PDB file of C-alpha atoms in Angstrom:
ATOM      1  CA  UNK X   1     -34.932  -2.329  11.577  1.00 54.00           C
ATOM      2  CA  UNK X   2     -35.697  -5.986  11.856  1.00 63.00           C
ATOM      3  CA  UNK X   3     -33.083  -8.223  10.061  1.00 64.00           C
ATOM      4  CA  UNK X   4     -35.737  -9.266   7.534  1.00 69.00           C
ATOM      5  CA  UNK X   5     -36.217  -5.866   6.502  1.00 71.00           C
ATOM      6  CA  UNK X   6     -32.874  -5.287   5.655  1.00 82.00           C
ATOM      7  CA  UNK X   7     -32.486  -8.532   4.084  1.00 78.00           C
ATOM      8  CA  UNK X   8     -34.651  -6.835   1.354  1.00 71.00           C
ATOM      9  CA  UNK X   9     -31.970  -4.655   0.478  1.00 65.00           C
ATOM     10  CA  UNK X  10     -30.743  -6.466  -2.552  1.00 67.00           C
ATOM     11  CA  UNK X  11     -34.517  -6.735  -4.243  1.00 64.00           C
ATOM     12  CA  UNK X  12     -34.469  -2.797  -3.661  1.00 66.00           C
ATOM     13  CA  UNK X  13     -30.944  -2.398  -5.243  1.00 64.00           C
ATOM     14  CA  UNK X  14     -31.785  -4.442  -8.310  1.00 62.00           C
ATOM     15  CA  UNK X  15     -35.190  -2.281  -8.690  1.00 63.00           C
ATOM     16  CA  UNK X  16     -33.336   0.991  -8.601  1.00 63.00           C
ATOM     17  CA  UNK X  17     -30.152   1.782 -10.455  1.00 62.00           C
ATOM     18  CA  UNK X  18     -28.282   4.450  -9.898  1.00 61.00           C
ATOM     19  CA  UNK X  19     -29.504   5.538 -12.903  1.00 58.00           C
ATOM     20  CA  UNK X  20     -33.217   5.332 -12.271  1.00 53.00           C
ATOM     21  CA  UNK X  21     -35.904   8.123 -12.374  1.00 54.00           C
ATOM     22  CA  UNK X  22     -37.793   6.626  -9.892  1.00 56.00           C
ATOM     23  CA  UNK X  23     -35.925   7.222  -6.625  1.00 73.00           C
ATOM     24  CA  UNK X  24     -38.163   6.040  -4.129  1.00 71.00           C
ATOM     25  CA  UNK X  25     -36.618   2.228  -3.495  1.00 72.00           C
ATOM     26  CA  UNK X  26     -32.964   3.662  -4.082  1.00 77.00           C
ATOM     27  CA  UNK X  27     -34.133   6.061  -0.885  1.00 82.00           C
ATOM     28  CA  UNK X  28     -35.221   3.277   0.914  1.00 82.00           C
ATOM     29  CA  UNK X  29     -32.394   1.416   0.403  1.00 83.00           C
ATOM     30  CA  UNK X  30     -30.387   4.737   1.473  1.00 87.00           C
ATOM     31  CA  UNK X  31     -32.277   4.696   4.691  1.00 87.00           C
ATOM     32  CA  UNK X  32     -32.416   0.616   5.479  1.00 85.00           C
ATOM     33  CA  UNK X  33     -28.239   1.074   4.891  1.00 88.00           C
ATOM     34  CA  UNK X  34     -27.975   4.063   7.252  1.00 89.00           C
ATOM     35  CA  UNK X  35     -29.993   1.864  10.229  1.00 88.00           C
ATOM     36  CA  UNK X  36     -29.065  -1.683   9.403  1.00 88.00           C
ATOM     37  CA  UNK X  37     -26.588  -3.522  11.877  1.00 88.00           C
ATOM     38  CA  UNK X  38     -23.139  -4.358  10.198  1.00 90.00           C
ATOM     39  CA  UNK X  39     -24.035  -8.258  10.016  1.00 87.00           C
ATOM     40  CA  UNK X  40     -27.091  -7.202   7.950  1.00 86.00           C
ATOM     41  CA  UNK X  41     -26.411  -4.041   6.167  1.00 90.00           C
ATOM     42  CA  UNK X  42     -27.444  -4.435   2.732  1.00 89.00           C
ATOM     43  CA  UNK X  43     -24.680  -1.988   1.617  1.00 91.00           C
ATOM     44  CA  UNK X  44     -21.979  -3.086   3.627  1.00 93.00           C
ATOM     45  CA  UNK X  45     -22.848  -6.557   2.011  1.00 91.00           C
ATOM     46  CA  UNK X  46     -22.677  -4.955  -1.761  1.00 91.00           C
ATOM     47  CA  UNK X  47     -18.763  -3.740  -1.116  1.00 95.00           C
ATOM     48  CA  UNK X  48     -17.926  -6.714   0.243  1.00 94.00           C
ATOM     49  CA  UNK X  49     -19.540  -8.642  -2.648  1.00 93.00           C
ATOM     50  CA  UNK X  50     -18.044  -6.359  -5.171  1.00 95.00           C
ATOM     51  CA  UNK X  51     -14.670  -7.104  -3.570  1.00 96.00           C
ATOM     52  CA  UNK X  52     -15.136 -10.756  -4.486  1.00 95.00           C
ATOM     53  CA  UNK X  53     -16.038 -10.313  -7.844  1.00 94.00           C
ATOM     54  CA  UNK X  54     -13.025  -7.957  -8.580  1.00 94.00           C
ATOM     55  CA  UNK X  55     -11.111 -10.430  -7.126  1.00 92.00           C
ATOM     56  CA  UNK X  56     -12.654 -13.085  -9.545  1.00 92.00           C
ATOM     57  CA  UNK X  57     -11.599 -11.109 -12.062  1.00 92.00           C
ATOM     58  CA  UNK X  58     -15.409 -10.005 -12.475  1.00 92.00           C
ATOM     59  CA  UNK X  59     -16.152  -6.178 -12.996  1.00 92.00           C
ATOM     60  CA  UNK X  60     -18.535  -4.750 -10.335  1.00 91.00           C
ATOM     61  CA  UNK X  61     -20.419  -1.945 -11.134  1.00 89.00           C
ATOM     62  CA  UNK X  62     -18.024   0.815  -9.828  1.00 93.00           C
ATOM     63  CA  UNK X  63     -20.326   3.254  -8.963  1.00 91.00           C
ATOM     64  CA  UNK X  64     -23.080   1.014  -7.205  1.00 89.00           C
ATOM     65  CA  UNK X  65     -20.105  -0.310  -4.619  1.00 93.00           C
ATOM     66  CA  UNK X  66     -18.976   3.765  -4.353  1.00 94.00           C
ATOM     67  CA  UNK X  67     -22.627   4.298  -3.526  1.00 92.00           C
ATOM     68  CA  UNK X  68     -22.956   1.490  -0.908  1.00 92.00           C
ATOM     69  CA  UNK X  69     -19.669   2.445   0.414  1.00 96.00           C
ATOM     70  CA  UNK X  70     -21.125   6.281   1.075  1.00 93.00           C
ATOM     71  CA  UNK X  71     -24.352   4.874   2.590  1.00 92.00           C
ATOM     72  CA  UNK X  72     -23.169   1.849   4.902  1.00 92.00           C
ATOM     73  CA  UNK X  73     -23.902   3.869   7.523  1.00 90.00           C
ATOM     74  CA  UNK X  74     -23.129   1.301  11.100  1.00 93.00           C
ATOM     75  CA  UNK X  75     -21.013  -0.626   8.135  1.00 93.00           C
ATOM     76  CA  UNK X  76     -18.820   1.650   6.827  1.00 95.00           C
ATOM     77  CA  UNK X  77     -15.855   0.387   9.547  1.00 95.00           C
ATOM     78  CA  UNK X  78     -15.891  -3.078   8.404  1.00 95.00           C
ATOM     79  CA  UNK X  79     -16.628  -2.548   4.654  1.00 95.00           C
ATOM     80  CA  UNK X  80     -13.529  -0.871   5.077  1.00 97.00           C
ATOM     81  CA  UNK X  81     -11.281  -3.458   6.713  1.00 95.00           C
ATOM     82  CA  UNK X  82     -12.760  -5.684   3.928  1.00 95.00           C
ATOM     83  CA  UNK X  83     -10.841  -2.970   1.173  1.00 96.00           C
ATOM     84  CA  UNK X  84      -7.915  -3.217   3.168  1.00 96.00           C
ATOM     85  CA  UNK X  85      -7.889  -7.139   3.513  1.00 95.00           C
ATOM     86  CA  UNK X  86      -8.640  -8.014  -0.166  1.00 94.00           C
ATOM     87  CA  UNK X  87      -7.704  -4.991  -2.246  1.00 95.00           C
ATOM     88  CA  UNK X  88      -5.344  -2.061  -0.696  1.00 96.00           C
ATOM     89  CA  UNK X  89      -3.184  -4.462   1.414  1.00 96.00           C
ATOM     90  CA  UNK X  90      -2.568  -7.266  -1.434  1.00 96.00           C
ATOM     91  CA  UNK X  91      -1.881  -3.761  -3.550  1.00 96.00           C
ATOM     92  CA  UNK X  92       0.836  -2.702  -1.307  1.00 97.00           C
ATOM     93  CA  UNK X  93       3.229  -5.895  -1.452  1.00 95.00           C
ATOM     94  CA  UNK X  94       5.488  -7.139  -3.446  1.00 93.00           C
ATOM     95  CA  UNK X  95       4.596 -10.479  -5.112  1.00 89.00           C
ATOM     96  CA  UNK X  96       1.828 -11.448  -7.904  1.00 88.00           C
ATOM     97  CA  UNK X  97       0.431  -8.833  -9.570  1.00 91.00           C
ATOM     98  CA  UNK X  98      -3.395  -7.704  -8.297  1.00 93.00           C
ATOM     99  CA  UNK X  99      -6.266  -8.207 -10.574  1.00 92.00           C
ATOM    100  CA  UNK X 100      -6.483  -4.426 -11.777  1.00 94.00           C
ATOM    101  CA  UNK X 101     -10.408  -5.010 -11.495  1.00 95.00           C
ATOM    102  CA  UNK X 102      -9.889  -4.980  -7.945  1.00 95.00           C
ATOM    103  CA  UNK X 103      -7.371  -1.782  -8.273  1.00 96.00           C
ATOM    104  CA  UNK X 104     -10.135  -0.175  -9.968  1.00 96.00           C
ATOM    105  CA  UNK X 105     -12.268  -0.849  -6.632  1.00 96.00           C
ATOM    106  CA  UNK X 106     -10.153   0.290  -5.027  1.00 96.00           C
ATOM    107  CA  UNK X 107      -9.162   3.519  -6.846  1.00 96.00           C
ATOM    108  CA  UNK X 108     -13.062   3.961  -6.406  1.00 96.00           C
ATOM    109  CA  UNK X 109     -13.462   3.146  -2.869  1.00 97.00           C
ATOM    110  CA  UNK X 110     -10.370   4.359  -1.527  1.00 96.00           C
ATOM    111  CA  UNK X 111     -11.460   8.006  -1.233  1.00 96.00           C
ATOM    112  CA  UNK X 112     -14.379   7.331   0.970  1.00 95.00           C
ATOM    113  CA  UNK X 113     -12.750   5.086   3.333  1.00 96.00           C
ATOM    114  CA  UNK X 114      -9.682   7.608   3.811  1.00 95.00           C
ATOM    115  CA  UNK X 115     -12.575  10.390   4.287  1.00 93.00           C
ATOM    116  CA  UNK X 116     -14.029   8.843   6.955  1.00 91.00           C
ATOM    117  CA  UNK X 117     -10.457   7.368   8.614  1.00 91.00           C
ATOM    118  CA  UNK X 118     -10.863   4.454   8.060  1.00 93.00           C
ATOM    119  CA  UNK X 119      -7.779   3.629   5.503  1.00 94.00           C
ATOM    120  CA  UNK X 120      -4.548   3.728   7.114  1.00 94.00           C
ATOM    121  CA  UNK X 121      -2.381   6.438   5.771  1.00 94.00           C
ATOM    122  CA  UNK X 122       0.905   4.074   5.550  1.00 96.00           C
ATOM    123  CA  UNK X 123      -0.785   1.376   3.893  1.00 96.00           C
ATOM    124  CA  UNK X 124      -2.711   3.615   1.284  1.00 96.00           C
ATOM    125  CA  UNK X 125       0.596   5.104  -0.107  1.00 96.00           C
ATOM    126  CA  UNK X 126       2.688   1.843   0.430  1.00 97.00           C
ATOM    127  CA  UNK X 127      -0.064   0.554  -2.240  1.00 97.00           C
ATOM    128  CA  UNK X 128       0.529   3.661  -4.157  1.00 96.00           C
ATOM    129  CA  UNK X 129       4.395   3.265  -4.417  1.00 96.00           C
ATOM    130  CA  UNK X 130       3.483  -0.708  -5.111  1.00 96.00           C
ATOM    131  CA  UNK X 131       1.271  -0.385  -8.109  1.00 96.00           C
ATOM    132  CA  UNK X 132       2.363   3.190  -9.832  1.00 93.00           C
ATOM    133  CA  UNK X 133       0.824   4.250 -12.578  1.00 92.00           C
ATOM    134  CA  UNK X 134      -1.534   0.887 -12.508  1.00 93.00           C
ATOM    135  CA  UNK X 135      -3.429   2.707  -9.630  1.00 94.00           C
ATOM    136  CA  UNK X 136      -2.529   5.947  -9.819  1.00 93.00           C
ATOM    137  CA  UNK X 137      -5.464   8.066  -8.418  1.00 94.00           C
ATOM    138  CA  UNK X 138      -4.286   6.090  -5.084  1.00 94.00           C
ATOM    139  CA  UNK X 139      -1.290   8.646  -4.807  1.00 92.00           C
ATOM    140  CA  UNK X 140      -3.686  11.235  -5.009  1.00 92.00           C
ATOM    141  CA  UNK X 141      -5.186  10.548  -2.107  1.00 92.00           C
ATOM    142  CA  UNK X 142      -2.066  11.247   0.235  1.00 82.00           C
ATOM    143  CA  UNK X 143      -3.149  14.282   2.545  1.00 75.00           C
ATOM    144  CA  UNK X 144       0.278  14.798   4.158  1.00 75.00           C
ATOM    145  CA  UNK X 145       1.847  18.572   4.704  1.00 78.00           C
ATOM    146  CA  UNK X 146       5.299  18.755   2.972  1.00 79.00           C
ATOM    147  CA  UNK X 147       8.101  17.615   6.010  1.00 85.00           C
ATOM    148  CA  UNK X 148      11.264  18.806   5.446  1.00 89.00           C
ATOM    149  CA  UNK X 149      13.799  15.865   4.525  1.00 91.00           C
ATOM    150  CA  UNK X 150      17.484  15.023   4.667  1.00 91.00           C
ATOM    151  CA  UNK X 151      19.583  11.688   4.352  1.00 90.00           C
ATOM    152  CA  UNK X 152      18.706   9.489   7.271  1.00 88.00           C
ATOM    153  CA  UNK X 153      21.639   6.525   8.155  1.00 85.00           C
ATOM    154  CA  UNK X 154      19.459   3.073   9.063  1.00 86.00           C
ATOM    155  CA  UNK X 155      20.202   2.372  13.036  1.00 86.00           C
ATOM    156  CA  UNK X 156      20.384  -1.545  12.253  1.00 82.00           C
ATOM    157  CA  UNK X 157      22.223  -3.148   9.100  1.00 75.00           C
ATOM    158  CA  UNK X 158      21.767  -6.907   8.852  1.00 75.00           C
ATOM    159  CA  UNK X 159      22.840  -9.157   6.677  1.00 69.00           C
ATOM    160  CA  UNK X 160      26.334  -7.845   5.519  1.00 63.00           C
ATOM    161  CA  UNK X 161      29.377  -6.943   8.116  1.00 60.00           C
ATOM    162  CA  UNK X 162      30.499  -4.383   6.276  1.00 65.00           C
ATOM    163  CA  UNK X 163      26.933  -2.534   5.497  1.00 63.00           C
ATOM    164  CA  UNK X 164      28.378   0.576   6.592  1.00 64.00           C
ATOM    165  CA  UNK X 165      30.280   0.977   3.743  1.00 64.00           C
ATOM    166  CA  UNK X 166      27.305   1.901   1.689  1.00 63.00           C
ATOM    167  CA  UNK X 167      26.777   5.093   3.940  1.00 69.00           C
ATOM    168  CA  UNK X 168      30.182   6.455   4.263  1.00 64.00           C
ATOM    169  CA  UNK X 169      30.074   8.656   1.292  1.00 69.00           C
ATOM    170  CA  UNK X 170      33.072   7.350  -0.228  1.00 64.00           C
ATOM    171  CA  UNK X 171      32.374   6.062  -3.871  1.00 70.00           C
ATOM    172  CA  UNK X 172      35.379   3.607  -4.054  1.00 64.00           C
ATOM    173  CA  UNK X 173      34.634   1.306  -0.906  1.00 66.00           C
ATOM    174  CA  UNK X 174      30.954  -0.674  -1.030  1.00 70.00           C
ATOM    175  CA  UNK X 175      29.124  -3.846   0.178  1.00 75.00           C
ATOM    176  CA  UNK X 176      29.445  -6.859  -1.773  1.00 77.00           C
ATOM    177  CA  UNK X 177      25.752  -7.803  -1.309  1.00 77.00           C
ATOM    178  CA  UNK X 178      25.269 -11.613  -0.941  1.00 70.00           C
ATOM    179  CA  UNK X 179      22.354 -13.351  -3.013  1.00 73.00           C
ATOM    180  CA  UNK X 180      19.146 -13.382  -1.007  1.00 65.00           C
ATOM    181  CA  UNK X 181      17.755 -16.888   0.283  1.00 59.00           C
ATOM    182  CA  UNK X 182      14.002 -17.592  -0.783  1.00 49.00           C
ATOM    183  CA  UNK X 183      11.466 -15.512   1.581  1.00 51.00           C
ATOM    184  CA  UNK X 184      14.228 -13.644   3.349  1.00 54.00           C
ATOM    185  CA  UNK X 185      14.117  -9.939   4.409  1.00 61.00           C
ATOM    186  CA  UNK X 186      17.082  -9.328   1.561  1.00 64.00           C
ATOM    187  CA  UNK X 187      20.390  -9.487   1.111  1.00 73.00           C
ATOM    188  CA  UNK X 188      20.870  -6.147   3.412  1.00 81.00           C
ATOM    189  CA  UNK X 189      18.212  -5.191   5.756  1.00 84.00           C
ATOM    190  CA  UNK X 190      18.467  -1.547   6.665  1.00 86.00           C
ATOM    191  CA  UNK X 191      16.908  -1.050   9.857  1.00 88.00           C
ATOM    192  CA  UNK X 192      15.407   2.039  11.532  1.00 90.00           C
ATOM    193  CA  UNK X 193      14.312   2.363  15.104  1.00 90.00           C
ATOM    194  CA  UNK X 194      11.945   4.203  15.977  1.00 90.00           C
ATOM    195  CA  UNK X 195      10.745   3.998  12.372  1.00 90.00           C
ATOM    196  CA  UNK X 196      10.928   6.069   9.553  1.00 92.00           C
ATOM    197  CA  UNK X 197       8.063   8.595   9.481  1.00 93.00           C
ATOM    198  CA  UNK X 198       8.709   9.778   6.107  1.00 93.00           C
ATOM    199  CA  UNK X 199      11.148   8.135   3.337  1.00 94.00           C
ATOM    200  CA  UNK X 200      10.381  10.367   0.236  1.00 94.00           C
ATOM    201  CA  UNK X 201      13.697   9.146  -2.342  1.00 95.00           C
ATOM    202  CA  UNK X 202      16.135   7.009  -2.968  1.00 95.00           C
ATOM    203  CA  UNK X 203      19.552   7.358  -4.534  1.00 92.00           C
ATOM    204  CA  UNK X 204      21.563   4.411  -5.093  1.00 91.00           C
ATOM    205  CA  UNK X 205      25.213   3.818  -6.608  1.00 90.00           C
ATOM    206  CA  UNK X 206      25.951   0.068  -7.603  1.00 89.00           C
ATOM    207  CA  UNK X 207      27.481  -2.437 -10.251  1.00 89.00           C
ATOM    208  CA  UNK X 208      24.457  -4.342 -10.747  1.00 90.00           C
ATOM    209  CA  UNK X 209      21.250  -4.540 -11.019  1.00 92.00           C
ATOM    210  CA  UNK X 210      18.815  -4.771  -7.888  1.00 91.00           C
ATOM    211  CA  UNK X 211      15.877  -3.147  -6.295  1.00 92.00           C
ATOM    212  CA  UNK X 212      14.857  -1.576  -2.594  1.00 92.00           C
ATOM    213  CA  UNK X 213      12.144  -2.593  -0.638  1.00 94.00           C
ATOM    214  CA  UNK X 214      10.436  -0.622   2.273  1.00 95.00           C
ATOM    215  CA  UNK X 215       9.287  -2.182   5.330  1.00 93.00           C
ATOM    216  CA  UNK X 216       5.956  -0.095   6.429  1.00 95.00           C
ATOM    217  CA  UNK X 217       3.700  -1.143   8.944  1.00 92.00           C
ATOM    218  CA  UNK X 218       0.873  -2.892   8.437  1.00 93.00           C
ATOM    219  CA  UNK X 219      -3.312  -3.349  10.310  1.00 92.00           C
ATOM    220  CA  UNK X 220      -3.040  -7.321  12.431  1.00 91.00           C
ATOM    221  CA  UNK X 221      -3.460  -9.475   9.487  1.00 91.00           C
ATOM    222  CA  UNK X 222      -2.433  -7.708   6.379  1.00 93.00           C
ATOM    223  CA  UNK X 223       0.631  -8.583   4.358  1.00 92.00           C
ATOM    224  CA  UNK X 224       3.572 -10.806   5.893  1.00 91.00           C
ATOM    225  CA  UNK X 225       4.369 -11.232   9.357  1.00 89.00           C
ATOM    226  CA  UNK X 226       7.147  -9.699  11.205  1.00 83.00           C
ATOM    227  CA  UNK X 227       9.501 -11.348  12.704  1.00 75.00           C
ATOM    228  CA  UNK X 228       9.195 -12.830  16.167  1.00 73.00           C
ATOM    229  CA  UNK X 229       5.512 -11.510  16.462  1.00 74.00           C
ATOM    230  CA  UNK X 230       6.084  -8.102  15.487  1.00 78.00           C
ATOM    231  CA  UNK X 231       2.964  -7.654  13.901  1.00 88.00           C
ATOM    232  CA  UNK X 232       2.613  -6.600  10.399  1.00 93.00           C
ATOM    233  CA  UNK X 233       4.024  -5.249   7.248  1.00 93.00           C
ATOM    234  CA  UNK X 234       3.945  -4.520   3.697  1.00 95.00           C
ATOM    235  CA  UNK X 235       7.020  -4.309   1.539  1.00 94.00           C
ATOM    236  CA  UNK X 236       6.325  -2.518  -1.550  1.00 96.00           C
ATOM    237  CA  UNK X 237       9.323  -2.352  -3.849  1.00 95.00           C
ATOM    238  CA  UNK X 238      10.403   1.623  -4.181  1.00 95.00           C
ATOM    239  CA  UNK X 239      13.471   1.529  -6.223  1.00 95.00           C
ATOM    240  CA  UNK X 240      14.800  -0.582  -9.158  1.00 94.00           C
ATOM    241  CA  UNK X 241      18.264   0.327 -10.032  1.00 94.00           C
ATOM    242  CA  UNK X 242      20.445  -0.658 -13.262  1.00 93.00           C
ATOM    243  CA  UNK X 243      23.428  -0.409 -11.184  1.00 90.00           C
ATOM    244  CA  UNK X 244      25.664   1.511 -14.138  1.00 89.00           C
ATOM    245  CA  UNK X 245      28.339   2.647 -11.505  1.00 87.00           C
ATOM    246  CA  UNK X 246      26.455   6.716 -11.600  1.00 91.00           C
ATOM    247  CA  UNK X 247      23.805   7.814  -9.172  1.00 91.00           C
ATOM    248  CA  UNK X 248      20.413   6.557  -9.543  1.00 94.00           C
ATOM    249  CA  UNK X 249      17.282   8.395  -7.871  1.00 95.00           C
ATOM    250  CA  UNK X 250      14.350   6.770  -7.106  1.00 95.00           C
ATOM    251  CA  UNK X 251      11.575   8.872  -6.290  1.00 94.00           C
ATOM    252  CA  UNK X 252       8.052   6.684  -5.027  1.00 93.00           C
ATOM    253  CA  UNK X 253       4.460   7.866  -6.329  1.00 91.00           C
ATOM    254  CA  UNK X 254       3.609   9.070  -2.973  1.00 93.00           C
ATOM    255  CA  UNK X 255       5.462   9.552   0.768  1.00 94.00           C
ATOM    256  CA  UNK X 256       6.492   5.860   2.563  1.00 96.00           C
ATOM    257  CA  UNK X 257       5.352   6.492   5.918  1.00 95.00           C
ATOM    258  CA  UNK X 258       6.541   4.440   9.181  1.00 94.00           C
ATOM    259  CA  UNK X 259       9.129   2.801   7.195  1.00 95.00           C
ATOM    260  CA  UNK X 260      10.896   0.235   9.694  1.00 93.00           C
ATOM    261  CA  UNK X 261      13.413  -0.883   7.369  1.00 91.00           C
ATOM    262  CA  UNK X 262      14.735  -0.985   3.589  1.00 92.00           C
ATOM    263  CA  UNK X 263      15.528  -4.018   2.372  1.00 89.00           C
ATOM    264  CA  UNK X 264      18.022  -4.179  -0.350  1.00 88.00           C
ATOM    265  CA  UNK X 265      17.820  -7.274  -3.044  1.00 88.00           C
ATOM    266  CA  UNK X 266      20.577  -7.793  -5.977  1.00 88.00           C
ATOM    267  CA  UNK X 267      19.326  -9.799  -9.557  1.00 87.00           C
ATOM    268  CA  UNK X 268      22.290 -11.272  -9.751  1.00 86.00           C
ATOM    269  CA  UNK X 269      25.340 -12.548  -7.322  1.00 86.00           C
ATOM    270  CA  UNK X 270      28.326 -10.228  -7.764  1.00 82.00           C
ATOM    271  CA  UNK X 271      26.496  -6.996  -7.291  1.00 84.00           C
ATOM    272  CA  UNK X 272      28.346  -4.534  -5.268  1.00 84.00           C
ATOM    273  CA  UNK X 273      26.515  -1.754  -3.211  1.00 84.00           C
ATOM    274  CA  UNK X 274      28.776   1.727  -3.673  1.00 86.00           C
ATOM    275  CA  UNK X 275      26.374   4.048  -1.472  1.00 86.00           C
ATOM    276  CA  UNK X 276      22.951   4.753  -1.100  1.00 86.00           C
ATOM    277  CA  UNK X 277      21.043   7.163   0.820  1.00 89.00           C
ATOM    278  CA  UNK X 278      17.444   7.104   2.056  1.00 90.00           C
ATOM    279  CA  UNK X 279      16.249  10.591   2.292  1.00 93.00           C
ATOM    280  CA  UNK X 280      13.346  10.899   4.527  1.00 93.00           C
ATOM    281  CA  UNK X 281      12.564  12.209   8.033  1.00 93.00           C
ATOM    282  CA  UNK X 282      12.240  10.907  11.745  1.00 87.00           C
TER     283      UNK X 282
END
């Protein structure tokens, strides 16, 4: 259809709620949606719009941007990159907290996108593990078959000389983990290579308090960049740990999938790492 017909797709929205007896403009609006170029799809135009507002701290009508999600039709691709840009991949990092209108978007829009394939599987449940129980249908939307697990060694400590020490299953030795510098990796950066397909818990012994971050992939764009031009990532934060001298077992909301490292961060400067293990699988 001509751009100015689908420019009339607002004026149709507004004269049909959901709600509304009278289907006839909703219908039209289905069918303008389901032909309309990406650049002018009236629906496409309502998620993205509803993203802003969430992200204003406004609350869009839920089930009008679930409804233009379902019927963007040529849009649905790039209304979904738009969830991932302003919603799912600001959910999935550590830092500020995210408006929860905008994790109630994305609770809502979510499903459809991961549908239709659009919602990368390793950023969904990194968002997930991020926001917990302030998001929680998002770990309901993990699909995976059960893999079976076991304690996987990182292939590439950083950051400490003696990181092996924390994987050598003797209690008394341990890594005296320096203090982190301001937007570094960690104090210990636990590499993997290939990546981790699966990281599923985490137990940790330690005299101190602290907390484990993953490393997961990320879409160009989305999160923090790696290092060197590596693309990507997201580093949700999967384990906080007292550090009371016992075993302490983290288990995430949902799978980490194509973990590339765990990145471990004391509160305080004399915390000593005893041993952890990352259970997961290759």
């Amino acid at each position: 259809p001509p751009a100015a017909a689908c420019a009339r797709g607002p004026a149709l929205a507004s004269r049909a709620p959901l709600t509304a007896k009278d289907s006839l403009p909703r219908e039209l609006l289905a069918t303008l949606c389901e032909r309309c170029a990406p650049a002018d799809n009236p629906c496409g135009q309502a998620v993205t719009r509803a993203l802003q507002e969430a992200s204003r701290r406004q609350n869009p009508a839920l089930q009008e941007a679930s409804w233009s999600l379902e019927h963007a039709g040529p849009a649905l691709g790039a209304a979904c990159q738009e969830l991932v840009r302003q919603a799912v991949g600001p959910a999935a990092v550590t830092g500020p907290e995210v408006e929860p209108q905008l994790l109630a978007l994305a609770e809502a829009l979510a499903p459809t996108c991961v549908k239709t394939g659009q919602l990368p599987a390793p950023l969904l449940n990194a968002a997930a593990v991020q926001q917990g129980s302030r998001a929680p249908q998002l770990a309901t939307l993990h699909t995976g078959r059960a893999v079976e697990t076991r304690p996987i060694e990182p292939d590439q400590p950083t950051g400490a000389g003696d990181a092996f020490r924390a994987f050598d299953r003797d209690e008394l030795s341990g890594v005296k983990l320096p203090m982190a510098g301001t937007g570094s990796d960690g104090a210990l950066r636990l590499g993997y290579a290939p990546a981790l397909k699966y990281a599923v818990s985490f137990q940790v012994r330690a005299t101190g308090p602290g907390s484990l971050r993953a490393h997961v992939r990320a879409p160009d764009g989305v999160g923090h960049p790696g290092p060197e031009g590596t693309g990507f990532f997201v580093d949700p934060t999967v384990c906080r740990f007292q550090g009371t001298g016992r075993w302490e077992i983290c288990k995430p909301a949902a799978p980490l999938l194509d973990v590339d490292a765990v990145s471990v961060l004391p509160e305080r400067p004399g915390v000593e790492l005893k041993e952890l293990e990352i259970i997961g699988a290759r």
